[in-house]
Short mmCIF file of C-alpha atoms and ligand atoms in Angstrom, two decimals:
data_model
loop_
_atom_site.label_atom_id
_atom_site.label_comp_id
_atom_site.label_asym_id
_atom_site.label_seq_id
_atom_site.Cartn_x
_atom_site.Cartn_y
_atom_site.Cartn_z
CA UNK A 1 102.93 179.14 239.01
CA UNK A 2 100.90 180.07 242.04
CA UNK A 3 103.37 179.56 245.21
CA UNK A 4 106.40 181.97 243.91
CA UNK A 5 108.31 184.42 245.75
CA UNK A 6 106.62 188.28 246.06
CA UNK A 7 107.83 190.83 247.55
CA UNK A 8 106.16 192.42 250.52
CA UNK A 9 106.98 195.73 252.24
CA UNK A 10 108.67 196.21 255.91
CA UNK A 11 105.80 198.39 256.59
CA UNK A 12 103.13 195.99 256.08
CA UNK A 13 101.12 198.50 254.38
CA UNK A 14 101.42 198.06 250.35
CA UNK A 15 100.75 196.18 247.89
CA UNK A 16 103.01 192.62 247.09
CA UNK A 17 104.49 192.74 243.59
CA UNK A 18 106.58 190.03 241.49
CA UNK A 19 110.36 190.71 241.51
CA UNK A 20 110.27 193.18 238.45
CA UNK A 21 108.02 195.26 239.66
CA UNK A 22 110.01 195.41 242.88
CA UNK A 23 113.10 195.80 241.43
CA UNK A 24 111.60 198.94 238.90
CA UNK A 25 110.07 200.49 241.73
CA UNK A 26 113.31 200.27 244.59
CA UNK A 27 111.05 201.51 247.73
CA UNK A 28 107.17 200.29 248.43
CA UNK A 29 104.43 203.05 248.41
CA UNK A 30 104.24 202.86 252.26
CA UNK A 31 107.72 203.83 252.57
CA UNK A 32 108.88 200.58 253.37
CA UNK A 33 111.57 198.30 251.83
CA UNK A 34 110.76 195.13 249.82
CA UNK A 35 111.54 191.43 250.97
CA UNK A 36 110.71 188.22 249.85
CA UNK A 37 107.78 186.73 251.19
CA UNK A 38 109.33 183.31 251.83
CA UNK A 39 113.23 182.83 251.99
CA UNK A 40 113.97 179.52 249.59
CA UNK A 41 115.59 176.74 251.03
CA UNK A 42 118.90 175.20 249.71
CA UNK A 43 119.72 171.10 250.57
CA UNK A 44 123.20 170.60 251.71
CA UNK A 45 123.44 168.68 248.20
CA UNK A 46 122.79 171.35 246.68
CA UNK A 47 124.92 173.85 248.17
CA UNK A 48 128.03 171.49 248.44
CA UNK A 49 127.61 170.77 244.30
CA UNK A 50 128.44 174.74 244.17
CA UNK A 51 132.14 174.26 245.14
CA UNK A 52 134.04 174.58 241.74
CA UNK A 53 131.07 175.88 239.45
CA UNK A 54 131.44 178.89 237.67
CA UNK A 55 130.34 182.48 239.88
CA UNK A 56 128.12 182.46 236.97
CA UNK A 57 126.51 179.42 237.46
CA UNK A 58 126.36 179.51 240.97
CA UNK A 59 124.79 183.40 240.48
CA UNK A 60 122.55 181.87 238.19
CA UNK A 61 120.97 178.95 240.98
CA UNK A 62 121.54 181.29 243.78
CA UNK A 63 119.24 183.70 242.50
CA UNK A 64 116.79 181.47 240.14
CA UNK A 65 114.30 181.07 243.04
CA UNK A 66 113.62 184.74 243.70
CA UNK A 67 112.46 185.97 240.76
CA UNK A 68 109.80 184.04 239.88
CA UNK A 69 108.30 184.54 236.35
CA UNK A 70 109.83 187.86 235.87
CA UNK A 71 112.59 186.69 233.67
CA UNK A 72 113.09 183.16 231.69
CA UNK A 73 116.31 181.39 232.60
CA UNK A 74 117.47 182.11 229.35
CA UNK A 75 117.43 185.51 229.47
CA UNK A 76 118.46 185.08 233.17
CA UNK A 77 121.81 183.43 232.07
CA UNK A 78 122.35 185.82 229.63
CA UNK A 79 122.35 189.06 231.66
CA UNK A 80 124.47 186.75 234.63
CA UNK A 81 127.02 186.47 232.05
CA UNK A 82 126.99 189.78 230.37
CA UNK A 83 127.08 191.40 233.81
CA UNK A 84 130.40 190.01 234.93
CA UNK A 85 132.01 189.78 231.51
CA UNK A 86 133.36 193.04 232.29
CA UNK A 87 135.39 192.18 235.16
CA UNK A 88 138.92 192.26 235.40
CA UNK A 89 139.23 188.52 237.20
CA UNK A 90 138.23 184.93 236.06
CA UNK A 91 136.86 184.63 239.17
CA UNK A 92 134.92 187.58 239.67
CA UNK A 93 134.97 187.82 243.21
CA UNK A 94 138.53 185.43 244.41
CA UNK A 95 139.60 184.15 247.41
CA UNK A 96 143.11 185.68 249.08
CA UNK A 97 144.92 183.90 252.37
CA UNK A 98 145.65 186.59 254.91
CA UNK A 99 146.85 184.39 257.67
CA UNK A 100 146.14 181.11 258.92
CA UNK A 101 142.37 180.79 258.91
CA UNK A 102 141.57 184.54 257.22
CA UNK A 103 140.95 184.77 253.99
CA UNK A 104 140.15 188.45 251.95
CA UNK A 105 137.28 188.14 249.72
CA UNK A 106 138.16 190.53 247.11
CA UNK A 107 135.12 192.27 245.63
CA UNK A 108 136.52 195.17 243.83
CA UNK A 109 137.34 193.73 240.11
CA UNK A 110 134.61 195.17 238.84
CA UNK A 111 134.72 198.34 236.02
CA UNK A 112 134.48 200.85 239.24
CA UNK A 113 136.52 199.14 241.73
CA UNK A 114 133.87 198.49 244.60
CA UNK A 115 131.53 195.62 245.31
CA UNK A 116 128.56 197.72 244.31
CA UNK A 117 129.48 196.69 240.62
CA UNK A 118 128.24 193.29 240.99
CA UNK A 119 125.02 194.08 241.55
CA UNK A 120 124.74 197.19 239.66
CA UNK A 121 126.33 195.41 236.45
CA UNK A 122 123.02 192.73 236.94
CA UNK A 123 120.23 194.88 237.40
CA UNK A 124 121.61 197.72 234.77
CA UNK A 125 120.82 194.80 232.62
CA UNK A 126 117.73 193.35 234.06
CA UNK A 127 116.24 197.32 233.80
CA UNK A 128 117.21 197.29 230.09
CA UNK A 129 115.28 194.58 229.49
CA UNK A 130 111.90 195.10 231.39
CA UNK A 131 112.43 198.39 229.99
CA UNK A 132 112.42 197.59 226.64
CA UNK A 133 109.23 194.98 226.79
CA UNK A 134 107.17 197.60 228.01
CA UNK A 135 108.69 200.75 225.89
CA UNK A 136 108.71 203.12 228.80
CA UNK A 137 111.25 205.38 230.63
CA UNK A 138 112.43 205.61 234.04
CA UNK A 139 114.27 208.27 235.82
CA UNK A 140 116.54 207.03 238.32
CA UNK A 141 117.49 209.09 241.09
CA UNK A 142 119.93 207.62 244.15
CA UNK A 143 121.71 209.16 246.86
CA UNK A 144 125.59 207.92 247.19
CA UNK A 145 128.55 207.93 249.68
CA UNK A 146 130.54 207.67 246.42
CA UNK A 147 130.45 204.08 245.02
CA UNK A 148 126.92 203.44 244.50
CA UNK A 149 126.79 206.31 241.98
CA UNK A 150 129.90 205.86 240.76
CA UNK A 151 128.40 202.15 240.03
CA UNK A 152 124.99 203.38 238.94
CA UNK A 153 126.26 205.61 236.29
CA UNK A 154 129.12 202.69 234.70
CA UNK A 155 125.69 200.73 234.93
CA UNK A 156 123.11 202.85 233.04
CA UNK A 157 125.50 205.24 230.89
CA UNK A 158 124.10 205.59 227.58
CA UNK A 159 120.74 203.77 228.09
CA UNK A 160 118.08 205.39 226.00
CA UNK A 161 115.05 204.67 228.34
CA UNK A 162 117.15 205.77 231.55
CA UNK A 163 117.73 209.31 232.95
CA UNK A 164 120.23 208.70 235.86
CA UNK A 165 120.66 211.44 238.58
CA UNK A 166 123.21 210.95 241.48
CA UNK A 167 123.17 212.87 244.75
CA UNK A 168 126.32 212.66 246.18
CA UNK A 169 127.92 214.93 249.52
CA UNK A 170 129.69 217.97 248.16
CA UNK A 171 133.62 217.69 248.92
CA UNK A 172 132.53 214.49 250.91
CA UNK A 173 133.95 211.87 248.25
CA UNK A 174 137.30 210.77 247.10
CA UNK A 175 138.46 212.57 244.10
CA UNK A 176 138.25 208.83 242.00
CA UNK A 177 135.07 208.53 243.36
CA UNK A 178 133.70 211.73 242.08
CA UNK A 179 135.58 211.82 238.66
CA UNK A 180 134.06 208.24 237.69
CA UNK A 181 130.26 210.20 238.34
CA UNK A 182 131.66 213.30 236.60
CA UNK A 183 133.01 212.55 233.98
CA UNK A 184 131.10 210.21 231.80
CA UNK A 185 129.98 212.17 228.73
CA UNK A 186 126.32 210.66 228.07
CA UNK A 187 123.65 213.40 228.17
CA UNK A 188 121.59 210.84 230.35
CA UNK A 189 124.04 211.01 233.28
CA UNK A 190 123.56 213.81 235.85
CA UNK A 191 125.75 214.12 239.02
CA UNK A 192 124.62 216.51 241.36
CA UNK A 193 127.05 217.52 244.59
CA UNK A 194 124.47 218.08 247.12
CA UNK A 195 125.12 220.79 250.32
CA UNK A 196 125.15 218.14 253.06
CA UNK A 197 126.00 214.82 253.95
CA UNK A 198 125.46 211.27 253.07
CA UNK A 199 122.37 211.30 255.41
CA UNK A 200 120.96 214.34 253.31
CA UNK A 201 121.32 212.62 249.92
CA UNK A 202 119.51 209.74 251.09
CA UNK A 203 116.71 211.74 253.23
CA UNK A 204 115.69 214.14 249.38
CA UNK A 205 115.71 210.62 247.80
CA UNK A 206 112.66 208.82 250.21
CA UNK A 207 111.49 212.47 250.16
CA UNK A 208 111.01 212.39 246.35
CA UNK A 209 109.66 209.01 246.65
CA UNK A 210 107.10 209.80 248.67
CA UNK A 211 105.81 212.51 246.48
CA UNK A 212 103.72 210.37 244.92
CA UNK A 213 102.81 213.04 242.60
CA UNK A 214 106.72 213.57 241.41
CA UNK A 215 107.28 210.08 241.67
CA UNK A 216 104.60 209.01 239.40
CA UNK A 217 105.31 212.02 236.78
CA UNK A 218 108.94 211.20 236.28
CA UNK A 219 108.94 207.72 236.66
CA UNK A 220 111.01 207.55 239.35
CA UNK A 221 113.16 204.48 239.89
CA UNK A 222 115.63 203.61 242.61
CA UNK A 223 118.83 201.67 242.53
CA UNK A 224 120.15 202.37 245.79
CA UNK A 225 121.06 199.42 248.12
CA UNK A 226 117.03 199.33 249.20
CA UNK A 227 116.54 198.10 246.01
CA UNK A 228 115.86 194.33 246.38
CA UNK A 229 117.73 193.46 243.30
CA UNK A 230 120.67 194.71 244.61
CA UNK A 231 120.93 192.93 247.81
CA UNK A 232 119.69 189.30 246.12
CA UNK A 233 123.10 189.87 243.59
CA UNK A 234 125.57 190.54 246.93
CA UNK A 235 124.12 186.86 248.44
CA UNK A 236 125.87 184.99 245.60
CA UNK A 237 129.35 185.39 246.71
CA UNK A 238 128.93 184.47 250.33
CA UNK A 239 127.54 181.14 248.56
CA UNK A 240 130.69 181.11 246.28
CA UNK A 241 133.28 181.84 249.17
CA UNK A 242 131.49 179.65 251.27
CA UNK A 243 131.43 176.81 248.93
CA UNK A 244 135.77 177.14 248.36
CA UNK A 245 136.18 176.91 252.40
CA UNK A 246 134.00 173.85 252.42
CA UNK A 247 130.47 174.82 253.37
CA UNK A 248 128.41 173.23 253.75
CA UNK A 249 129.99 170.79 255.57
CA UNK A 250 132.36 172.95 257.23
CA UNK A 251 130.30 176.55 259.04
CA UNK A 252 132.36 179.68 257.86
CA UNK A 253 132.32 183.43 259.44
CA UNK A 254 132.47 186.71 257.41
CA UNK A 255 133.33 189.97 258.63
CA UNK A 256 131.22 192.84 256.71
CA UNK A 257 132.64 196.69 256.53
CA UNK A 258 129.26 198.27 256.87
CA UNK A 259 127.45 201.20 256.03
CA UNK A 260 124.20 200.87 254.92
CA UNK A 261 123.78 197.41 255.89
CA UNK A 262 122.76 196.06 252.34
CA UNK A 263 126.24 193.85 251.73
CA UNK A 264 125.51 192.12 255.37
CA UNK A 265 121.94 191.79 254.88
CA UNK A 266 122.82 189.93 252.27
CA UNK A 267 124.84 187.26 253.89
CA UNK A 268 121.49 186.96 256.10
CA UNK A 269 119.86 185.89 253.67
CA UNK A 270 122.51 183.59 252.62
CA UNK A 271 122.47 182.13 256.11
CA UNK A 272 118.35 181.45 256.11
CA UNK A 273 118.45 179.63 252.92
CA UNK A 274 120.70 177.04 254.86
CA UNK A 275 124.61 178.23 254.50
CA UNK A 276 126.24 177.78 257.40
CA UNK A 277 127.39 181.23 258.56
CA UNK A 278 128.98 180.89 261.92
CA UNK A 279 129.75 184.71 262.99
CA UNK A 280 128.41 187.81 260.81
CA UNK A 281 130.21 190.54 262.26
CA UNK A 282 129.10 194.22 260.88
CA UNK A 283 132.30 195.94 261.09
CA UNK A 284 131.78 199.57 261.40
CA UNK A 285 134.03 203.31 261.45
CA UNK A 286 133.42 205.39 264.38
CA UNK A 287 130.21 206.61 262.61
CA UNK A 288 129.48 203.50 264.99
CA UNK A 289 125.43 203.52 265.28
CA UNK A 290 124.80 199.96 264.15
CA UNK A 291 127.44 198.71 267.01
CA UNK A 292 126.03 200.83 269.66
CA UNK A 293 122.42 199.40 268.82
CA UNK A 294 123.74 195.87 268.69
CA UNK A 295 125.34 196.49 272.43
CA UNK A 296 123.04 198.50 273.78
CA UNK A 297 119.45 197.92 272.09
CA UNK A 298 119.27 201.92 271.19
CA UNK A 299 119.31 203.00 267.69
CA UNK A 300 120.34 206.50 268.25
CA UNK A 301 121.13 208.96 265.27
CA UNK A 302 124.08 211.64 265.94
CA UNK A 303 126.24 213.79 263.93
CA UNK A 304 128.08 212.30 260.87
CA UNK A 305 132.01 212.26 261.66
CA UNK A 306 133.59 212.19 257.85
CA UNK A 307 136.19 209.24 258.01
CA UNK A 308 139.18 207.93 255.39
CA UNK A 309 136.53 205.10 255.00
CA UNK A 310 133.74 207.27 253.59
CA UNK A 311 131.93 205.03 251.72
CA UNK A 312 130.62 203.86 255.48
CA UNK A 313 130.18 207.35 256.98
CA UNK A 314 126.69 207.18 257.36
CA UNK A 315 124.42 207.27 260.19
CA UNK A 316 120.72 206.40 258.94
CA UNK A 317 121.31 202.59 257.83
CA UNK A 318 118.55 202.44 255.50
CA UNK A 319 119.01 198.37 255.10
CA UNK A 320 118.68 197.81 258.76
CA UNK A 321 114.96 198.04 258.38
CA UNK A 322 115.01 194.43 256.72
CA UNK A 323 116.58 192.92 259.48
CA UNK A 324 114.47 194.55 262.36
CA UNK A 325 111.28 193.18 260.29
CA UNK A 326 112.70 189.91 260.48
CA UNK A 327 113.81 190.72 264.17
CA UNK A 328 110.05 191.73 264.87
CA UNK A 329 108.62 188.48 263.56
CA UNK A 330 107.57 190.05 259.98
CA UNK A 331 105.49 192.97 261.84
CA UNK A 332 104.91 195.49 259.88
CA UNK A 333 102.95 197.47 261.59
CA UNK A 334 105.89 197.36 264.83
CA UNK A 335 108.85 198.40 262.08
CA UNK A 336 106.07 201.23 260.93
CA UNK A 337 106.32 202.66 264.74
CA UNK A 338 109.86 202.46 264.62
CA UNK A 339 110.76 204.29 261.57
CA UNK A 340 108.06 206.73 262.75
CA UNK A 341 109.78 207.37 265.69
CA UNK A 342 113.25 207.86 264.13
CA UNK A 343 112.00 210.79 261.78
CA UNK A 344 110.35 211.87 264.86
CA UNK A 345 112.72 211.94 267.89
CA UNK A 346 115.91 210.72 266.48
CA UNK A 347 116.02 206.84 267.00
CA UNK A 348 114.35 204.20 269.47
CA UNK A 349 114.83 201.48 271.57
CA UNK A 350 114.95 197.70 269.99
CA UNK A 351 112.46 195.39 272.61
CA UNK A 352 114.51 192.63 273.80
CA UNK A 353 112.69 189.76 272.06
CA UNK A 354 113.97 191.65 268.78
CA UNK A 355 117.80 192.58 270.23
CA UNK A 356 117.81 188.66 270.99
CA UNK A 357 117.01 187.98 267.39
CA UNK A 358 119.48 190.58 266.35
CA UNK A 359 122.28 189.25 268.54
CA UNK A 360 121.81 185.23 267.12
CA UNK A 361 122.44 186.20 263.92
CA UNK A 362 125.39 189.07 264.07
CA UNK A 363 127.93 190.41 266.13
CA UNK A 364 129.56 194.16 265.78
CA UNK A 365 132.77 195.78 266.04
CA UNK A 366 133.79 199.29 265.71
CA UNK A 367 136.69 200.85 264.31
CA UNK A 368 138.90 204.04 264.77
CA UNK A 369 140.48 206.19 262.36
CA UNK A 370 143.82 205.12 264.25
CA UNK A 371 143.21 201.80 264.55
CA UNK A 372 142.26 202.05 260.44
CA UNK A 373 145.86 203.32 259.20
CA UNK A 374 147.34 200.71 261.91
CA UNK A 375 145.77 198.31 259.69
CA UNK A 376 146.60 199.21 256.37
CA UNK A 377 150.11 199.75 258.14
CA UNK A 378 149.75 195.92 259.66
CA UNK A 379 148.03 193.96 256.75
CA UNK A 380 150.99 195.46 254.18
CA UNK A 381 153.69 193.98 256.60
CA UNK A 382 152.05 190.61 257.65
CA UNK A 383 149.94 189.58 254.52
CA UNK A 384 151.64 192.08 251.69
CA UNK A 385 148.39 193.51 251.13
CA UNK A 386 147.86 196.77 250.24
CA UNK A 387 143.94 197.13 251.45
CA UNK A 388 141.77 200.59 251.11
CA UNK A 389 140.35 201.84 254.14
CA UNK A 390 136.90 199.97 254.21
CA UNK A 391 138.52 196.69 253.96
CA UNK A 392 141.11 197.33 256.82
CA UNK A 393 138.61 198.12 259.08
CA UNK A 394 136.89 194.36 258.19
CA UNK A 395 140.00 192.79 258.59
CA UNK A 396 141.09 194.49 261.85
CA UNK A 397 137.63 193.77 263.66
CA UNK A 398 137.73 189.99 261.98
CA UNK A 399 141.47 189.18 263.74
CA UNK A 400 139.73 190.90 267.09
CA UNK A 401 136.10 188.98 267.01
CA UNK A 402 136.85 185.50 265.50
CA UNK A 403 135.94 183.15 267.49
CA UNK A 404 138.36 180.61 266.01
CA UNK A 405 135.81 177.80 265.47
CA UNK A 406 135.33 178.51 261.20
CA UNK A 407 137.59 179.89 258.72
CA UNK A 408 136.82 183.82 258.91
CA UNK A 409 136.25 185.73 255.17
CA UNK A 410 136.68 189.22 255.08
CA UNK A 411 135.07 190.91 252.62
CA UNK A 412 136.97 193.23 250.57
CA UNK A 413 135.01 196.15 249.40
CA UNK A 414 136.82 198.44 247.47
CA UNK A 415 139.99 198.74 245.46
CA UNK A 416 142.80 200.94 247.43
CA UNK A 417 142.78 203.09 243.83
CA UNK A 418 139.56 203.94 245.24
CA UNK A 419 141.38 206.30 248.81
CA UNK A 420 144.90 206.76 247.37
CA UNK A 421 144.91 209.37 250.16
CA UNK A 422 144.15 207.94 252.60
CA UNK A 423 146.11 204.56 251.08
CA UNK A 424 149.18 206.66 251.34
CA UNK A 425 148.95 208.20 254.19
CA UNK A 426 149.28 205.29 255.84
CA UNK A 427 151.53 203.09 254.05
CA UNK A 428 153.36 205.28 252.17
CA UNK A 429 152.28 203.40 248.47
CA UNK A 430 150.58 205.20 246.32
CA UNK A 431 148.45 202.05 244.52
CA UNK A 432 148.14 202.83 241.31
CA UNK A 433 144.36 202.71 239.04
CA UNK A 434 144.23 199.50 237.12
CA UNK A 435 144.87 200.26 233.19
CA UNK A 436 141.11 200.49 231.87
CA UNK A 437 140.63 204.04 234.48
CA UNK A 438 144.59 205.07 234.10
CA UNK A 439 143.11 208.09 231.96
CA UNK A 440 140.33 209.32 234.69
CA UNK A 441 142.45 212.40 236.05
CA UNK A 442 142.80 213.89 232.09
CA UNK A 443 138.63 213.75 231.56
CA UNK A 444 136.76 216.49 232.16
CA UNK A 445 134.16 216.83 234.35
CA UNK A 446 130.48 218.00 234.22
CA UNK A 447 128.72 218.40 237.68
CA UNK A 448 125.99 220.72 239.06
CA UNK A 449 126.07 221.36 242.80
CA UNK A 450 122.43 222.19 244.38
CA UNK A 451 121.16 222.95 247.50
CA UNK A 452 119.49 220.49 250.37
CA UNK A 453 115.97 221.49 249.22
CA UNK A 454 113.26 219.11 248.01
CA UNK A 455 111.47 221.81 245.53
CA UNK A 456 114.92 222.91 244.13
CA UNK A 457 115.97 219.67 243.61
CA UNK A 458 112.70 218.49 241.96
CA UNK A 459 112.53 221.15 239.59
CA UNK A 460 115.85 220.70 238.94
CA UNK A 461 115.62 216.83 237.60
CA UNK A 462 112.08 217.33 235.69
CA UNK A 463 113.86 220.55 233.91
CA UNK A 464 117.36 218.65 232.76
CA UNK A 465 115.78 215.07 232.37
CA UNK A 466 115.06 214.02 228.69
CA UNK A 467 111.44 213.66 228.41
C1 PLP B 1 129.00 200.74 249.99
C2 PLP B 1 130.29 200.41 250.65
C3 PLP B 1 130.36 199.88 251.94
C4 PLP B 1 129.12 199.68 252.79
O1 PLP B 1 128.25 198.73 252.26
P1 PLP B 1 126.72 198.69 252.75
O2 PLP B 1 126.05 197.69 251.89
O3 PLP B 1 126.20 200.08 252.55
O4 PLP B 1 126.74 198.31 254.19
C5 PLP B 1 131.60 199.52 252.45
N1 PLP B 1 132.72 199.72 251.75
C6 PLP B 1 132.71 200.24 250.50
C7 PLP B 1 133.98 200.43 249.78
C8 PLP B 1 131.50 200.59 249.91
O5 PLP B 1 131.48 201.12 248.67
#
């Protein structure tokens, strides 16, 4: 076929690829991230035939148009279905009332209790297969607040054409969090506690792949939330929500705890392909630089302040990239400056034509530590919900922003099993882990912690990766 989606880079500067070799790769050569070339276009017929299909089927059509040739639809289906098998509800990703018009989109029934498992589940699989019709090997390497490894290793445990190494912040993750990436027993698994933050992790990862030299001699994959594959997965549910509240001939609003802006991105993406999203509110901690650039036009790095809703404690937000491309009209060469700019001086200043753009499509609320246990506090009482930090922080700013006019979804984004410190602190409930992870405090754990140094870390992964 000669009009299908590729995959171009922020940057401007690299070569387009087909979704496989976009997915495989994570981050284009130029440093830039990968998005479709043209965003596909749903008919309100089309989208208003979702309500009451299967999240696999409507996973399946969702994502159909975007990858092109790279997979039949057979083989499509099969790794939809194989990918969500796993989880612990019929629906995959249902639909709670919190109140009136507020509903709590509850993403963490997956096998590591966070919302990263729906897209990890998918492209674990989709890797597999690629991998296997070529017979090569990859070595993945990502950088994690705690559930994208945790996700990442559930996904590729085991696989024999897969090394998987995890960067994660030493002492910086919830205990849960760091048992499910230490304690898997597969000699292709390799957590590493890194000497730093979040920020750190993710800076040695684009380090390593832009050592083209490194990056070509291991292999090197990436399945952070950059990877394309992993933000096309996360735009099924706001289709599937959507679709329940009675898109699309009713507009609905979602409220997004966000960190590295891949989950919200998603629901951009969701809106351009003709949903209609009515507010898209990034919700953020007080690591609060994605609010302060929506309000102010400055994206302006500053210290990392660690939070009871780590998983969002970042300060780089790697995904934001996509949108300011789209913001700049698809210039490359503008979003090159920018990113220049940031390693350079420590952020920049959005021009207004591009804050404009910004603003239309989402709005931005911020969220104190306080204000966070008030929540959990609140949303126990009023809705007899029992929600882990992340998620209290969407629901607070979603009762604060709505604008009333559309039924407002919260996203839920991890299971409270996830913090029980933090849970408890503030409600006094300890939740209990589902049954399948009841074990995880007996396992033991295997871990090596290294320091924030490119060469140490490098030699590290090409001595203890199997060749
Ligand atoms: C990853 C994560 C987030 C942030 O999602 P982004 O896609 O990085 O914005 C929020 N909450 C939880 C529980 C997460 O694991």
């Amino acid at each position: 076929m000669s009009n299908q989606i590729r995959y171009v880079s922020t940057r401007g500067n690299a070569p387009d690829l087909p979704f496989h070799e976009a997915m495989l790769t994570g981050l284009a050569r130029d440093g830039g991230l990968f998005v479709p070339s043209e965003v596909p276009q749903f008919s309100a017929g089309q989208i208003r035939a979702m309500a009451g299909q299967s999240y696999e089927d409507i996973a399946f059509q969702v994502m159909r148009p975007f990858i092109g040739d790279s997979f039949t639809d057979a083989e499509f289906k099969e790794d939809i279905a194989s990918a969500y098998e796993g989880f612990a509800h019929d629906a995959r990703a249902p639909l709670k009332k919190l109140g009136a018009n507020h509903f709590l989109l509850e993403l963490f029934h997956g096998p590591t209790l966070a919302f990263k498992d729906f897209a990890m589940q998918l492209i674990g699989r989709l890797f597999q297969r690629e991998l296997k019709r070529r017979g090569t090997k990859v070595t993945i390497v990502g950088a994690t607040s705690g559930d994208t490894g945790s996700a990442a290793i559930e996904a590729f445990r085991g696989l024999d054409a897969v090394d998987v190494f995890i960067l994660y912040p030493h002492g910086r993750v919830s205990e849960v969090q760091r048992r499910q990436m230490t304690t898997p027993s597969e000699d292709n698994v390799h957590a590493l506690a890194l000497n730093g933050h979040f920020d750190d992790c993710q800076a040695r990862v684009k380090d390593m792949f832009n050592d083209f030299e490194f990056r070509d001699e291991i292999a090197l994959a990436g399945v952070n939330s950059i990877n394309w594959g992993r933000v096309l997965a996360q735009v099924v549910y706001y289709f599937s929500a959507a679709t329940s509240l009675g898109a699309p001939d009713r507009s609905v609003s979602f409220s997004v705890p966000t960190g590295n802006f891949g989950d919200i991105y998603a629901g951009q993406i969701a809106k351009r392909m003709g949903l209609p999203i009515d507010q898209l509110i990034i919700a953020t901690n007080q690591n609060d630089i994605l609010h302060r650039c929506l309000s102010t036009g400055e994206y302006r790095t500053s210290e990392v302040h660690p939070s009871i809703s780590p998983s969002m404690d970042i300060q780089v937000s790697s995904n934001f990239e996509r949108a300011l491309f789209d913001a700049y009209d698809r210039d490359g060469n503008a979003v090159a400056q920018l990113m220049d700019q940031l390693k350079a001086e420590g952020g920049f200043t959005v021009s207004q034509g591009a804050l404009q753009a910004l603003r239309e499509t989402y709005t931005s609320g911020r969220v104190s530590e306080e204000e966070t246990r008030a929540e959990i506090t609140h949303s126990l009482a009023h809705s007899a919900e029992l929600l882990c930090p992340h998620s209290a922080i969407g629901v607070k700013i979603a009762r604060d922003m709505s604008n009333g006019q559309s039924p407002m979804v919260t996203l839920a984004t991890a299971h409270p099993a996830k913090f029980p410190a933090a849970v408890e602190a503030a409600s006094g409930i300890h939740p209990p882990l589902p049954p399948h992870m009841e074990n995880l405090y007996e396992r033991s754990e295997r871990v090596t912690q290294v320091e924030n140094d490119l060469d140490a870390l490098e030699t590290h992964i090409r001595k203890n990766r199997r060749a």
